[in-house]
Structures are given as C-alpha cells and as structure tokens.
XYZ file of C-alpha atoms in Angstrom:
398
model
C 96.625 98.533 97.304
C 97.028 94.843 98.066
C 93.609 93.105 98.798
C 94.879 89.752 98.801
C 94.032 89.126 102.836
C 90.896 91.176 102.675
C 87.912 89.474 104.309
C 84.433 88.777 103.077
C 82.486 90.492 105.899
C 78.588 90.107 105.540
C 76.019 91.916 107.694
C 75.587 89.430 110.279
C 79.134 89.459 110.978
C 78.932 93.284 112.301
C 76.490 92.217 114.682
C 77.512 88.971 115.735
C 80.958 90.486 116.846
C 79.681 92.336 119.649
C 76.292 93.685 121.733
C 76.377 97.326 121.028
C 75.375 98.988 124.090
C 72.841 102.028 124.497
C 76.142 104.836 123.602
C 76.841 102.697 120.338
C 80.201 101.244 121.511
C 81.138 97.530 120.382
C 82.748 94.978 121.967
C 86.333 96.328 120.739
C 85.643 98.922 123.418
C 86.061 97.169 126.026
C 89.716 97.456 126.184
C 91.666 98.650 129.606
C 91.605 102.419 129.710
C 95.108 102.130 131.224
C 96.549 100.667 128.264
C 95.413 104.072 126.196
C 97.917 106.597 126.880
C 101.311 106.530 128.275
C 101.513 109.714 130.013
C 99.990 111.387 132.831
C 96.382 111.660 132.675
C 96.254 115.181 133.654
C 98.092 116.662 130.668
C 96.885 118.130 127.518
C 96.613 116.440 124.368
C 98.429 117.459 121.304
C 96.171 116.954 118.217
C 96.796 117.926 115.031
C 94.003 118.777 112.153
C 93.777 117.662 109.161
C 91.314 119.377 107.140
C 90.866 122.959 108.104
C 87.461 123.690 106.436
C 83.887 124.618 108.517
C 83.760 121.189 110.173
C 87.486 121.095 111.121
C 87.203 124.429 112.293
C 83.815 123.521 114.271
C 85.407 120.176 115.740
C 88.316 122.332 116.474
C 87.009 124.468 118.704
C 85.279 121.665 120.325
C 87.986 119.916 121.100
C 89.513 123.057 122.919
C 86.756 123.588 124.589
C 87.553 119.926 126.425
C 90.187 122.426 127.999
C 92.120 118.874 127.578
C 93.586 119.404 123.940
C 95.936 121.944 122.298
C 96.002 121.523 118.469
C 100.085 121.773 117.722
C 99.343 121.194 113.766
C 97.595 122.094 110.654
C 97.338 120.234 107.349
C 95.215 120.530 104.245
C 94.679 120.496 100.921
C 94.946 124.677 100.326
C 97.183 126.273 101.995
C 94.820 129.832 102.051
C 92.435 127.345 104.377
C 94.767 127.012 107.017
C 95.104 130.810 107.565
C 92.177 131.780 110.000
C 92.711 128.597 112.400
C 96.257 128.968 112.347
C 95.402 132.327 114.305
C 92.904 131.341 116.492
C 94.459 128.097 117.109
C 97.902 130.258 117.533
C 99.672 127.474 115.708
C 103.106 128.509 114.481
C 103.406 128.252 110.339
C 106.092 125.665 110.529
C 103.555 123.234 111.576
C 101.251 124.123 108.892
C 101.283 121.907 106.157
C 99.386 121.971 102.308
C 99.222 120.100 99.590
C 97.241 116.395 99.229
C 100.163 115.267 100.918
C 100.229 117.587 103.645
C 98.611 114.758 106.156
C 102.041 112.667 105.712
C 104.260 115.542 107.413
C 101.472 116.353 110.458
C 101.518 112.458 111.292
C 105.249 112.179 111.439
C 105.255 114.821 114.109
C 106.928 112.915 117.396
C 104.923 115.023 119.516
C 101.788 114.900 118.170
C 99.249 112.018 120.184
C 96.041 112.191 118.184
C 94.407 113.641 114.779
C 91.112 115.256 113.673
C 90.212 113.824 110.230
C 88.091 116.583 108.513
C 89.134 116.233 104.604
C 87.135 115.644 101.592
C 85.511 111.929 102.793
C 87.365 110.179 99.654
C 91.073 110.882 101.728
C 89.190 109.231 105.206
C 90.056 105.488 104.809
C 93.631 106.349 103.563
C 94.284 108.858 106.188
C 92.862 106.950 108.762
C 94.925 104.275 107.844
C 98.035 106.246 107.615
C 97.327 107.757 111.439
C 97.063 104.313 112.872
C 100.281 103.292 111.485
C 101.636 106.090 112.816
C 100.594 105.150 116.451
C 97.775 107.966 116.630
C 94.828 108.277 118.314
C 91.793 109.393 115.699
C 88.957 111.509 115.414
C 87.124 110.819 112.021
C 84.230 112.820 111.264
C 81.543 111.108 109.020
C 81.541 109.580 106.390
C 84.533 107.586 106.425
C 83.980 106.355 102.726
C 82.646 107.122 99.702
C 82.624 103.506 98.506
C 82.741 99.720 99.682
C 86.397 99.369 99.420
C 86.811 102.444 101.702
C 84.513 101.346 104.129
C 86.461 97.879 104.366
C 89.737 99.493 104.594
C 88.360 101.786 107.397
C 86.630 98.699 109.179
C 90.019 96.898 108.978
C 92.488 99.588 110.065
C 89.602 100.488 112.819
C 90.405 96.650 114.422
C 94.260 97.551 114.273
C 93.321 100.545 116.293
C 91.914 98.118 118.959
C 95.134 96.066 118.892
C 96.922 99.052 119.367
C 95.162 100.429 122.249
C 94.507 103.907 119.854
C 91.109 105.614 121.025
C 89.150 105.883 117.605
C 85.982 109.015 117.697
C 83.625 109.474 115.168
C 81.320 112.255 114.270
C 77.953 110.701 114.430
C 77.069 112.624 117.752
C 73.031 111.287 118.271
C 74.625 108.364 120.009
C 76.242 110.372 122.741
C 72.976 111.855 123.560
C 71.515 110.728 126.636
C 68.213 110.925 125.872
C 68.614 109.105 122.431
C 70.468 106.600 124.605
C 67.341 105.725 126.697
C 65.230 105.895 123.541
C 67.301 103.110 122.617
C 67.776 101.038 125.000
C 63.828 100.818 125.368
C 62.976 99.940 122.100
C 65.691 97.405 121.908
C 64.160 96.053 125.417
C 60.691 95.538 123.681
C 58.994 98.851 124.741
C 56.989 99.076 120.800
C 56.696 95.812 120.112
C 57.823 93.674 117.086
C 58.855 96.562 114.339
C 57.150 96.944 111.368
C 57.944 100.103 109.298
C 60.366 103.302 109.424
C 60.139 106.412 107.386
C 63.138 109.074 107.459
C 62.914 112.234 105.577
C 65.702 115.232 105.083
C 64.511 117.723 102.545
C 66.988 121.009 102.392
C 67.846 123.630 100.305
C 70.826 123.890 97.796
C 74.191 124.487 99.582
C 77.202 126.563 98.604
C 79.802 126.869 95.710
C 82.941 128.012 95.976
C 84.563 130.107 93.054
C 87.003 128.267 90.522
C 90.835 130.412 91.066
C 93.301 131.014 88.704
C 95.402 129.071 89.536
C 93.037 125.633 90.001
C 93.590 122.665 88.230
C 90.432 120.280 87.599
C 90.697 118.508 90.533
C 91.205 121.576 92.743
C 88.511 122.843 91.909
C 86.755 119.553 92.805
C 88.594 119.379 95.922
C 87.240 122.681 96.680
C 83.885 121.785 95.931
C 83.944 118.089 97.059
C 79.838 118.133 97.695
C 78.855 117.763 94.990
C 81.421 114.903 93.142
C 80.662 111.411 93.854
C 84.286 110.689 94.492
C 84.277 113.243 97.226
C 81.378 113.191 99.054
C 79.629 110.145 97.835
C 76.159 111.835 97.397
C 74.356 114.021 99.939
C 72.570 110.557 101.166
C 76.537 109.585 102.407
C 77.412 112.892 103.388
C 74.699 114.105 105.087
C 71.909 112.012 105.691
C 73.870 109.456 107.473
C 72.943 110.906 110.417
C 69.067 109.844 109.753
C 70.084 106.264 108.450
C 72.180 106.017 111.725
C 69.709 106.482 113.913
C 67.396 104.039 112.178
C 70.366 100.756 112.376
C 71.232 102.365 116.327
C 67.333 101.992 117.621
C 66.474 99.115 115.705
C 69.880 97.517 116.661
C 69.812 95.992 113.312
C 71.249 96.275 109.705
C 69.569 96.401 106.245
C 69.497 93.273 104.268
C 69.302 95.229 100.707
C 68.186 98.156 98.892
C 66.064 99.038 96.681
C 65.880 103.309 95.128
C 65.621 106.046 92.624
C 66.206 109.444 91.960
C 67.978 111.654 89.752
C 69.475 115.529 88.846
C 66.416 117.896 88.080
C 67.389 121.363 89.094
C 70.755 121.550 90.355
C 73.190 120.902 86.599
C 75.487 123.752 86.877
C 77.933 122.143 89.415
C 78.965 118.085 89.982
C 77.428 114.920 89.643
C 75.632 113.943 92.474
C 72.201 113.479 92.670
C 69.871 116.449 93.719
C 67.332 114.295 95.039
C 66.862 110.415 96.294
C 64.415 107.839 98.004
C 65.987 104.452 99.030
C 63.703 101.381 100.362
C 65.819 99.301 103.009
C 64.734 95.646 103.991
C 66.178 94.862 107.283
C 65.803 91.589 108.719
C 62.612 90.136 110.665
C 60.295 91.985 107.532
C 60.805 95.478 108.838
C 61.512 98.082 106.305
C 62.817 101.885 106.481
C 61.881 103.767 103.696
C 63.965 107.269 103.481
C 63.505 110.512 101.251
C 66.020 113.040 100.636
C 66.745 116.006 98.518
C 68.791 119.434 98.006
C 66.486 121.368 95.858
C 66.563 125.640 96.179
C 62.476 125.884 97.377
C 62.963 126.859 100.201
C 61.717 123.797 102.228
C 63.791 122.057 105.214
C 62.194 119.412 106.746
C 63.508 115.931 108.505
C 61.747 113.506 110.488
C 61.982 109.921 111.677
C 59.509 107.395 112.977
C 59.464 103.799 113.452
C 55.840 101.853 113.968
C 55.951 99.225 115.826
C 53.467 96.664 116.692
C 53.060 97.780 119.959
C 53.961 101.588 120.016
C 56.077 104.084 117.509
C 58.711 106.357 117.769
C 58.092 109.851 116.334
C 61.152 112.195 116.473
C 59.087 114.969 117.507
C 56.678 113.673 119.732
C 58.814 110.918 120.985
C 58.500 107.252 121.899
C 55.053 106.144 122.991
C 55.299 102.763 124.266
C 52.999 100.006 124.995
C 52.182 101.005 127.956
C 51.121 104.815 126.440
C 53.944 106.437 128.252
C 55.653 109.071 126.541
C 59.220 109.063 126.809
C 60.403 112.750 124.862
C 63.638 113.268 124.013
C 65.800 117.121 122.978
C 67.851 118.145 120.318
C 71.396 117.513 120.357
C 72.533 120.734 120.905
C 74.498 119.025 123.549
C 75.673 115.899 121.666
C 79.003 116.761 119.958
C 80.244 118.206 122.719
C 79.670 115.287 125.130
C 81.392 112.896 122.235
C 84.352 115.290 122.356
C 84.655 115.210 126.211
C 84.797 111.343 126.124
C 86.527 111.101 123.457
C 89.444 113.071 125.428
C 88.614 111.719 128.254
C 89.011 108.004 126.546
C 92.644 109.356 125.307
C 93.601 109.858 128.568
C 92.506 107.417 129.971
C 89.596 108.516 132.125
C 87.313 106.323 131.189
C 87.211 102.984 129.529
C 88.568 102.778 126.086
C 86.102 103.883 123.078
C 86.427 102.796 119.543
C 83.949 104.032 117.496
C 85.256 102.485 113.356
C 82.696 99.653 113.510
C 79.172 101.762 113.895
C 80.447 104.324 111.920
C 81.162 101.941 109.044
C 78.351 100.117 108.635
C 76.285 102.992 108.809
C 78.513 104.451 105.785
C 77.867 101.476 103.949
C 74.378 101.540 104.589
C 73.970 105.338 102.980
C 76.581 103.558 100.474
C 73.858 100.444 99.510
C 71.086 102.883 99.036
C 72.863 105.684 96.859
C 74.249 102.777 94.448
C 70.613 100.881 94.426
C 68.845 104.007 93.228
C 71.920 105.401 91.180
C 72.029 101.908 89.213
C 68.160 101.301 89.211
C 68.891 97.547 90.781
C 68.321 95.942 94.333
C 71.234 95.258 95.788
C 72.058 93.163 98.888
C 74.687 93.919 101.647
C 76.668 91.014 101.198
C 76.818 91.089 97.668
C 77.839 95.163 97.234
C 80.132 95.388 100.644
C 82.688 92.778 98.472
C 82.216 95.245 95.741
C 85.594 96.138 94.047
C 83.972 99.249 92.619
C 85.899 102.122 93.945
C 85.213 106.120 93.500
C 88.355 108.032 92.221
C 88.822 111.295 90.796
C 88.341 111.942 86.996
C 90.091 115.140 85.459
C-alpha cells in the first residue's frame, strides 16, 4: 500500500471541515441529489452483499423491505454462508461468489449500482475502497477498521466517494432516530449547560463460537470466528460498543483529545485474543470527560447506560434529557432506527433526497473505540493526533 500522499489529519480537522447537523451528516453531504444516480428514480436498485453472515442477512432484509432494492449478488468468505440468503434472496448461484476474493468478482458486475459491506471489519477499508473504484454506491456497517491505518484509508476513499457523487451508508443507526436527533440538537443549543462528565456502560454476556471444520485452515477458522481476534474485530469496545462511544462524540458534538484505560482476559481463554473486559477514560476538549465500562463475561448480567452531567441539566438514557429549564424531553428505543437509515439511504441512491455520505462520523467514531482499546491494551495515554498517524496495523497471524 503506498502511503506516500497520506495526510496528517488531527481531531480538529474532522470538525473544522464541516457543522454536522442533528442526523450526523457533514458538509460532504451536501452534494446535488441529481448528480447521484443516472437512471430513473423510480426503479429498483441492484445491490449486491458482501458478507452473508447474521448482520448481512439482517441488513439484507432491510434493504428489501425499502421495496426499492433487489440484491442481484452474493459474496463471502464460505461458500456454505451464502446458501440460506441465496434462497430467500432468490439469487441465482452464478452470482454467488466465495473465497477472500469473492468481493473482486461481485464489484465487477456491470449491473450491479451499490454494495452492502458486512465482512469480518479487518476487509472494510479495503473493500470499501475497492467499491468506490468501482463506481459503487456503499453501505458499510460498523466498524470500518480495526486500526488507524484502516480508519485513514476509509476516511480517504470516503472523500473520493463525495467526488464521485457515490451515496456512502453506515450502520450506526441512533443518528437516524428522530428523537435522538432532537436530543441533540438541544444539548448542542445549550439546553444542560457547559458539560462536565459522561459515563457509558455495556456489560453482556459471552457470545457464540462456531465449530473448527475439517477442512479449516488457521485463518478460517479465525475468519469464522472473527470476534474474538484483534485483527478481525478489533476488540468488543470497536465492534460493539461503538454504538455507546458514538452517541457520546454525536451529543456532545465533540471529539476526545486522548485516552487513558485498562483491562484484561479473566474468564473467557479458550477462544482469541481480545479482551473480555475494558474501562477507557476519554478527555475531550473544554475539560469534559466520558468515562466508559465494558465487558463480555458469562454472569448473566446485561446492562448499558449513558448519561452526560452538565452544568445546567444531564442526559440520562433512560429517563431522558432534563434541561435547565426542568423539562423533560424522553426519547424511545430505536426499534425504528435502522430501518429509517435504510429508507434514506435508498432514497439518497436514487436520488430522492439530498445526497448522504456517512465515511466521516463513522470514522472518527471507529477511531475513537480504536484510541481507547490501544490506551488500556498498552497501559499508556495516548492522544488522537499522535495514534491516528499510527503506522501500526492489525493483520492476521497463522
């Protein structure tokens, strides 16, 4: 990979790019929606997965559901994976492709007008990348890195998406929820105050294996159980709790200066190499500071939660935002929330609405879960300057 014209991009430079508004767009959103697709805006899209595990499957089905989208291809890394959407998705078997490689073949399809990235997170930067090339519109679910140089390659490729007029979705659906939205836009208006302190907590219970086939090499039997390897998933903090640490950079409308952690592997040995439990310290600017707690232990015990004090009022996740003025602004689930980013998402394609690229939020909201894993993996603060310029990159090791 040449990374002779890579840029240093600090913090402030993700902010001082564009004014996100309340849905979480940037400023290279604000592109012509007529520019987006060529042909009539009342036909179907032809997508093609890639990635045909529980969340490609899931995302799948939304994306039908749009009534706007027929998926025309498979690809992933088994070929036993693509069976059950190939039949429910009545795609034909010539258009089902295996193999790491498998990607390559679905994007050279001439008819094909947008992807659904679902893989193993390590294969989301380079098949991002690859899609864009190849004049695609993109759907990437989160994360979209397991490591800095990822999340710079995505970042980059995300801006030649924008120069290309290609509508870019990403799966961090809170931000398409309209209540969240208003939550937002509130707190970034002043409605608690000066903020002071967050806390975030996810604590779940151990998740699944799958078996180790004949016929698996090493790294297919990684692949197959990406969770729980660093180069695959990053850590459950990347993989999962990006959704919390979103939330936190989306209301607060800023992003962490550095990190500070811990944690370790106490009960779960018999499988990978990830951490089994985690608690990061952010420092965002202004003095306010998010600490977050996470873990995967078998107890038992799911809990998550998210509140932000301000000096004025607080947000509680539950209760919701109680502003200075002691009104309570509640918010729902959302139940609601990854359908509505699918609709728009289509929509966007087609040019329905104005165009939506998504690569910058989802980035530095990566690279935030990024910062914290490798502060309390290493046992050192690290700033996000410093570690985004990082040449440290995840790979597989047999």
């Amino acid at each position: 990979m040449d990374r002779s014209n890579q840029k240093s991009v600090s913090r402030r430079t993700f902010l001082s790019e564009g004014t996100k508004t309340a849905a979480g767009l940037t400023a290279i959103s604000a592109l012509s929606a007529r520019h987006v697709r060529s042909s009539e805006s009342n036909s179907k899209i032809n997508m093609a997965v890639i990635g045909c595990g529980g969340r490609g499957r899931y995302d799948s089905r939304n994306l039908v559901a749009t009534e706007k989208v027929e998926i025309v291809a498979l690809a992933d890394y088994f070929d036993f994976q693509m069976k059950e959407p190939q039949e429910f998705l009545n795609v034909s078997a010539s258009r089902c492709f295996a193999g790491e490689d498998g990607y390559k073949q679905a994007l050279a399809l001439d008819d094909v007008d947008a992807v659904l990235l679902t893989t193993t997170p390590y294969y989301r930067p380079i098949q991002f990348k690859a899609a864009i090339e190849a004049g695609k519109h993109v759907f990437a679910e989160k994360p979209i890195a397991v490591d800095p140089w990822g999340c710079r390659e995505f970042l980059a490729t995300g801006k030649k998406a924008a120069e290309k007029k290609l509508v870019v979705g990403a799966g961090l659906q809170t931000r398409y929820s309209e209540s969240h939205q208003k939550v937002a836009k509130l707190i970034h208006e002043g409605a608690i105050g000066k903020l002071v302190i967050g806390h975030s907590t996810r604590l779940g219970n151990d998740l699944w294996r799958r078996e180790r086939l004949p016929q698996f090499t090493e790294k297919d039997f990684q692949v197959r159980n990406w969770l729980y390897y660093l180069w695959g998933a990053g850590d459950f903090i990347v993989e999962m709790h990006i959704h919390n640490i979103d939330v936190f950079n989306w209301f607060t409308n800023m992003l962490p200066v550095s990190a500070c952690g811990s944690g370790g592997r106490e009960v779960r040995l018999d499988v990978g190499d990830i951490f089994d439990h985690i608690n990061v310290i952010y420092q965002y600017p202004n003095g306010f500071h998010l600490a977050h707690s996470g873990a995967q232990l078998p107890t038992g015990e799911y809990w998550t939660d998210k509140h932000i004090l301000g000096s004025e009022g607080y947000y509680d996740e539950k209760k919701g935002l109680v502003t200075k003025d002691k009104e309570t602004i509640e918010h729902g689930g959302i139940r609601d929330a990854a359908m509505e980013e699918m609709k728009q998402f289509t929509a966007s394609v087609l040019g329905e609405i104005p165009y939506i690229n998504n690569s910058e939020y989802v980035t530095t909201s990566t690279f935030t879960t990024i910062l914290g894993r490798d502060a309390a993996y290493s046992g050192k603060k690290l700033y996000w300057k410093e570690h985004w310029n990082s040449e440290v990159r995840r790979e597989f090791v047999g």
